Structures are given as structure tokens and as C-alpha cells.
XYZ file of C-alpha atoms in Angstrom:
325
model
C -3.060 23.663 21.737
C -6.494 22.580 20.703
C -8.737 20.667 23.105
C -9.940 17.410 21.470
C -12.928 16.064 22.541
C -12.103 12.268 23.844
C -15.510 11.837 22.464
C -14.075 12.718 18.677
C -10.843 10.759 18.876
C -11.407 6.775 19.211
C -8.791 5.062 20.285
C -6.890 2.862 17.818
C -7.655 -0.594 18.443
C -5.284 -2.172 20.886
C -3.609 -5.507 19.855
C -5.084 -7.104 23.218
C -8.696 -6.527 21.809
C -10.511 -7.618 19.033
C -8.312 -6.540 17.014
C -5.762 -9.038 18.281
C -8.321 -12.074 17.727
C -9.090 -11.079 13.903
C -5.158 -10.891 13.251
C -4.942 -14.086 14.863
C -7.034 -15.632 12.297
C -5.780 -13.278 9.777
C -2.358 -15.395 10.753
C -3.682 -18.335 11.236
C -4.631 -17.848 7.084
C -1.520 -17.580 6.097
C -0.010 -20.394 7.756
C -2.830 -22.401 6.812
C -2.066 -21.246 3.037
C 1.725 -22.015 3.521
C 0.690 -25.593 5.028
C -1.556 -26.210 1.805
C 1.090 -25.050 -0.749
C 3.938 -27.293 1.410
C 1.655 -29.946 0.433
C 0.938 -29.345 -3.500
C 4.318 -28.062 -4.211
C 7.877 -29.529 -4.013
C 9.876 -26.029 -4.241
C 7.209 -23.756 -2.229
C 9.595 -24.276 0.644
C 12.875 -23.739 -0.786
C 14.590 -20.633 0.358
C 14.765 -18.735 -3.047
C 10.957 -19.120 -2.967
C 10.234 -17.810 0.647
C 12.643 -14.768 -0.216
C 11.300 -14.301 -3.347
C 7.793 -14.198 -1.514
C 9.327 -11.671 1.041
C 10.442 -9.211 -1.498
C 7.087 -9.409 -3.261
C 5.144 -8.703 -0.453
C 7.432 -5.630 0.375
C 6.841 -4.324 -2.846
C 2.971 -4.482 -2.585
C 3.163 -3.094 1.298
C 5.128 0.117 0.256
C 2.285 0.975 -2.079
C -0.422 -0.495 0.595
C 0.893 1.055 3.761
C 0.330 4.713 2.685
C -2.843 3.906 1.346
C -3.566 2.118 4.491
C -3.478 5.949 6.072
C -6.027 6.800 3.391
C -8.576 4.270 3.774
C -8.764 5.006 7.741
C -10.062 8.162 6.809
C -12.717 6.252 4.801
C -11.020 7.781 1.838
C -9.765 5.902 -1.331
C -6.446 6.454 -3.913
C -6.986 4.672 -6.834
C -4.164 6.587 -8.795
C -1.159 4.965 -6.249
C 0.101 2.072 -9.418
C -0.340 5.137 -11.969
C 1.456 7.347 -9.335
C 4.428 4.532 -9.204
C 4.938 4.583 -13.234
C 5.239 8.137 -13.630
C 7.466 8.687 -10.338
C 9.748 6.088 -11.619
C 9.968 7.070 -15.406
C 10.801 10.643 -14.168
C 13.396 9.290 -11.277
C 14.714 7.255 -14.085
C 15.467 10.013 -16.675
C 17.062 12.064 -13.699
C 19.339 9.418 -12.928
C 20.378 8.895 -16.644
C 20.818 12.347 -17.018
C 22.641 13.597 -14.501
C 24.605 9.984 -13.075
C 22.865 10.664 -9.620
C 20.994 7.538 -8.002
C 20.629 10.063 -4.923
C 19.025 12.679 -6.940
C 17.223 10.301 -9.069
C 15.397 9.045 -5.553
C 14.774 12.496 -4.119
C 13.005 13.115 -7.436
C 11.009 9.839 -7.148
C 9.841 10.712 -3.912
C 9.129 14.309 -4.311
C 7.083 13.049 -7.718
C 4.988 11.006 -5.495
C 4.529 13.257 -2.761
C 3.441 15.864 -4.861
C 0.913 13.637 -6.574
C -0.371 12.708 -3.486
C -0.657 16.010 -2.316
C -2.620 17.103 -5.313
C -5.049 14.356 -4.739
C -5.571 16.238 -1.126
C -6.148 19.087 -2.368
C -9.200 17.802 -4.810
C -10.657 16.272 -2.205
C -10.391 19.043 0.805
C -10.348 21.829 -0.936
C -12.699 21.178 -3.943
C -14.570 18.440 -2.217
C -14.407 16.090 -4.529
C -15.025 12.268 -3.476
C -11.877 10.624 -3.267
C -12.782 7.650 -5.323
C -13.615 10.289 -8.086
C -10.380 12.555 -7.672
C -8.077 9.786 -7.283
C -9.707 7.671 -10.440
C -9.500 10.906 -12.504
C -5.642 11.503 -11.452
C -5.252 7.593 -12.540
C -6.456 8.667 -16.241
C -4.059 12.154 -15.913
C -1.601 10.447 -14.635
C -1.412 7.454 -17.082
C -1.544 10.035 -20.009
C 1.167 12.194 -18.588
C 3.660 8.953 -18.261
C 2.752 7.836 -21.787
C 3.395 11.193 -23.370
C 6.428 11.714 -21.210
C 7.897 7.943 -22.844
C 6.543 8.280 -26.007
C 6.846 4.731 -26.277
C 10.712 4.475 -24.964
C 12.187 2.258 -22.241
C 14.934 3.784 -19.681
C 17.172 0.867 -18.538
C 20.633 0.261 -17.335
C 20.739 1.902 -14.249
C 24.243 1.808 -12.146
C 24.681 -1.052 -10.188
C 24.966 0.032 -6.957
C 21.437 1.632 -7.403
C 20.048 -1.533 -8.625
C 20.932 -3.154 -4.857
C 18.057 -1.157 -3.407
C 15.803 -3.946 -5.672
C 17.428 -6.742 -5.889
C 20.480 -6.821 -3.392
C 20.965 -8.987 -0.143
C 21.960 -8.126 3.082
C 22.775 -11.015 5.413
C 21.133 -13.159 2.878
C 17.776 -11.582 3.298
C 16.698 -8.981 0.002
C 17.312 -5.175 1.080
C 13.425 -4.618 0.676
C 12.751 -6.588 3.484
C 14.942 -4.441 5.702
C 13.233 -1.578 4.214
C 9.498 -3.065 4.824
C 10.475 -3.644 8.508
C 11.674 0.094 9.069
C 8.462 1.356 7.678
C 6.395 -1.045 9.194
C 7.736 0.036 12.583
C 7.453 3.743 11.329
C 3.696 3.330 10.272
C 2.277 1.408 13.275
C 4.174 3.953 15.684
C 2.518 6.859 13.943
C -0.882 5.489 13.367
C -0.934 4.126 16.913
C 1.352 6.100 19.143
C 0.797 9.231 17.924
C -1.786 12.339 18.326
C -1.807 12.774 14.185
C -2.512 9.308 13.803
C -5.201 9.238 16.645
C -7.105 12.169 14.674
C -6.808 10.308 11.253
C -8.771 7.528 13.177
C -11.225 10.122 14.262
C -11.722 11.021 10.944
C -12.571 7.965 9.659
C -14.510 7.298 12.645
C -16.788 10.428 12.601
C -15.575 13.284 10.404
C -18.029 15.817 11.334
C -17.566 15.020 15.160
C -14.050 15.189 14.568
C -14.134 18.503 13.216
C -16.641 19.900 15.682
C -13.910 18.788 18.165
C -11.383 21.154 17.113
C -9.536 18.474 14.786
C -8.124 19.950 11.435
C -9.375 17.849 9.365
C -8.292 19.227 5.940
C -4.800 19.701 6.932
C -4.675 15.657 8.433
C -6.037 15.041 4.875
C -3.724 16.656 3.188
C -1.352 14.632 5.096
C -2.355 11.149 4.740
C -2.608 12.071 0.678
C 0.860 13.316 0.640
C 2.084 10.253 2.537
C 0.476 7.748 0.148
C 2.136 9.486 -2.739
C 5.132 9.563 -1.103
C 4.588 5.629 -0.318
C 4.465 5.264 -3.836
C 7.096 7.241 -4.934
C 9.351 5.167 -2.532
C 7.614 2.208 -4.496
C 8.783 3.094 -7.666
C 12.466 3.766 -6.436
C 12.584 -0.258 -5.647
C 10.809 -0.958 -8.851
C 12.708 1.052 -10.949
C 16.164 -0.698 -8.959
C 14.575 -4.310 -8.959
C 13.515 -4.219 -12.613
C 16.710 -2.123 -13.978
C 14.291 -0.349 -16.433
C 11.545 1.887 -16.709
C 8.278 2.271 -19.051
C 5.198 3.614 -19.014
C 2.674 0.419 -18.094
C 5.245 -0.485 -15.003
C 2.398 0.448 -12.705
C -1.043 -0.851 -14.540
C -1.103 -4.014 -12.383
C -0.386 -2.632 -9.217
C -3.207 -0.666 -7.581
C -5.289 -3.321 -7.088
C -3.344 -5.856 -5.204
C -2.519 -2.989 -2.976
C -5.959 -2.124 -2.148
C -6.718 -5.985 -1.832
C -3.574 -5.983 0.750
C -5.455 -3.048 2.830
C -8.603 -4.749 2.927
C -7.531 -8.302 3.620
C -5.028 -7.006 6.718
C -8.998 -5.758 8.186
C -8.902 -1.578 7.237
C -12.692 -1.094 6.826
C -13.648 0.893 3.815
C -15.506 3.225 5.853
C -12.616 4.238 8.036
C -11.923 4.031 11.699
C -10.884 0.854 11.984
C -7.397 -0.996 10.812
C -3.542 -1.042 11.174
C -0.752 -0.524 8.865
C 0.797 -4.437 10.793
C -2.445 -5.501 9.525
C -1.869 -4.453 5.550
C 1.380 -5.921 6.111
C -0.479 -9.341 7.264
C -2.638 -8.720 3.988
C 0.100 -8.001 1.490
C 1.681 -11.317 2.787
C -1.453 -13.417 2.725
C -2.071 -12.018 -0.929
C 1.663 -12.997 -2.233
C 1.305 -16.166 -0.800
C -1.694 -16.722 -3.169
C -0.567 -15.456 -5.964
C 2.738 -17.338 -5.638
C 1.061 -20.475 -4.752
C -1.100 -20.229 -8.515
C 1.921 -19.581 -10.022
C 3.842 -22.610 -9.125
C 0.907 -24.806 -9.623
C 1.151 -23.646 -13.313
C -2.639 -21.494 -12.720
C -3.102 -19.677 -15.893
C -2.455 -16.227 -15.774
C -5.715 -15.402 -16.483
C -6.984 -16.786 -13.362
C -5.034 -14.427 -10.971
C -6.878 -11.366 -11.470
C -10.128 -13.234 -11.161
C -8.852 -14.738 -7.622
C -7.550 -11.624 -6.538
C -11.016 -9.543 -7.264
C -12.829 -12.508 -5.637
C -10.372 -12.020 -2.343
C -11.358 -8.078 -2.127
C -15.098 -8.941 -2.653
C -14.748 -11.285 0.288
C -13.074 -8.826 2.210
C -15.320 -5.947 2.079
C -18.334 -8.606 2.555
C -16.739 -9.991 5.889
C -16.102 -5.750 6.931
C -19.805 -5.005 6.333
C -20.842 -8.104 7.748
C -18.498 -7.518 10.956
C -19.652 -3.837 11.150
C -23.506 -4.869 10.861
C -22.850 -6.980 13.730
C -20.925 -4.102 15.920
C -24.108 -1.909 15.321
């Protein structure tokens, strides 16, 4: 087994350290938003609205959780929204052609994973910066999806398949249960496995990580493939939830996913962040968007507010890093 220097692997931040304090502030911010919305809107605390918030937050989390691993390596995946669209359209076609939801789900996951792997190959083998590689992939996927669908819309999927995104179990939406499962898996992977520690080490100092024997290229391939597969999973949830698939299904998904990662405390410079933080980030973002809907704020303002939140999150990240240095 490769001897890995302790200097190269910076242990993931413990929940009992400075990260715990920052996470406390984020939870406090979420509670403050809830308190304000409860005062301003009579329907915010209704059971239906709370379940809707949890469902929407889970959909953002599925995309953002895989993206978190990429950002931890100081990379970025701008193609996740386009990946969701292509995977959903292909999975929907397979379900229609074969009548098998299971085969459609496997196809959607495989499509998402392959796209993520291609992103990883461009970053590692071709040494293209992740921002450029995934931005190019975004346009490729958009073109492929619009060509593939040719203006058509797929709809009318089996009732059992629709339960994945729209069903309830013991009063909670099924996507919330999936969120809890993948939140646990993602947290254990990032915080408790050697692969997770190597991902943190690559983000903190890629040169030291490489010199210490960490297989940087293979780990980067892994994180991009995971990010793509999680986009494939999100495509299945969206397909089931909307009961339709069309070429523009993913156009509005990338920015909220990036926002959730950054609001959750994962640094764009790599090496700092948690999957749990991304969950809190997705929850805060969903609460803000839900609040604007309840208060009848114009839809034109919602992307503006999301963009401002992203800018503030990046500014706070840079300010924190300067203080640490």
C-alpha cells in the first residue's frame, strides 16, 4: 500500500473544531429565515409547505452533493444541469421503449456517470482546467439533448416509477428518505475513508498530494464520475416528479447546486467543506426561494437574489481564508 505522508493528508475538519462553529451559524441562519417567513407568511408553517421545502431541498442536494467532492479538489463542474437534462431524456426514452423503470433508472445513472467520467478525463489526461472543460461539456450536452429530443416531450410514465419523486412514506416525501441515505453515505465517504481524506489533500495542496504518493488523477476521475452519477440520480427524481422529460429540464439547475455548495461552506479553493454543509446550504437556498414565492416576489428577482447569495458566499470564503493565512 502506498505510504502517504501525514503532511499531505490534511485531516477533514472535525465537527468539534472551527467548522462546528461555522455550521452552527449556518443552522442559525436557517432558523432565522424560518422565523422571518413565519411572521411574514401565514402559509409558511403549513405541513404542505414544509414538506414541499424538504422535497425541493432534496432535489438540489442530489446534484450539489456530488459537486461538493469536485469543489473539494478545487475543481468545478458546470455541466451538472445539462447532464441532468440529457440523462432524464435518455432514461425516459428507455422506459417508454422497454416499459421497464428499472432499466430506465440504470440507464440514467450510467449516462450521468459516463458524462462525469468524460469530464474527469478532460481534466486529468488533457489537463484542461475544470471550469473550461465542464463549460464546454455543458454546451455539448445541451446540443445533444436538443438534437435528440427534436422538440418532442416525453410524458406519461408508470405510476410505480412516479412514486420515486412524488410518493410519500410514513408522511414524508420519498426523496427526503433518499436524501438522508445519500447524506449519510456522502458524509461517511468524505470524512471517514482514506479516499475521502485523499480528496481533501488534493484540494489543499495537489503538488504535495502527488509527491506523497496519492494517485491524484484516479481520485479526480472518481470525483467527477461521482458528480455525474449524482446528476444522473437527480435526473431520475426529476423525471419521476415531473412525469415528463424535455430538453430544457436542466437549464435552471446548475446555479442553485453551486450556490448550495458554497453557502454550505465548501471552499472554491479546495480542501475545506462537508457534504452535511451542502445539505444546510441547499436548505437555506430553498427556504429563500420558497419565501420569495410565498411573498409573491417577481420571478425575475429570484435569479438575482441567488446570484447575490453566491457572490456573498464566495466573498466570505475568501475573507475567511485570508484571516486563516
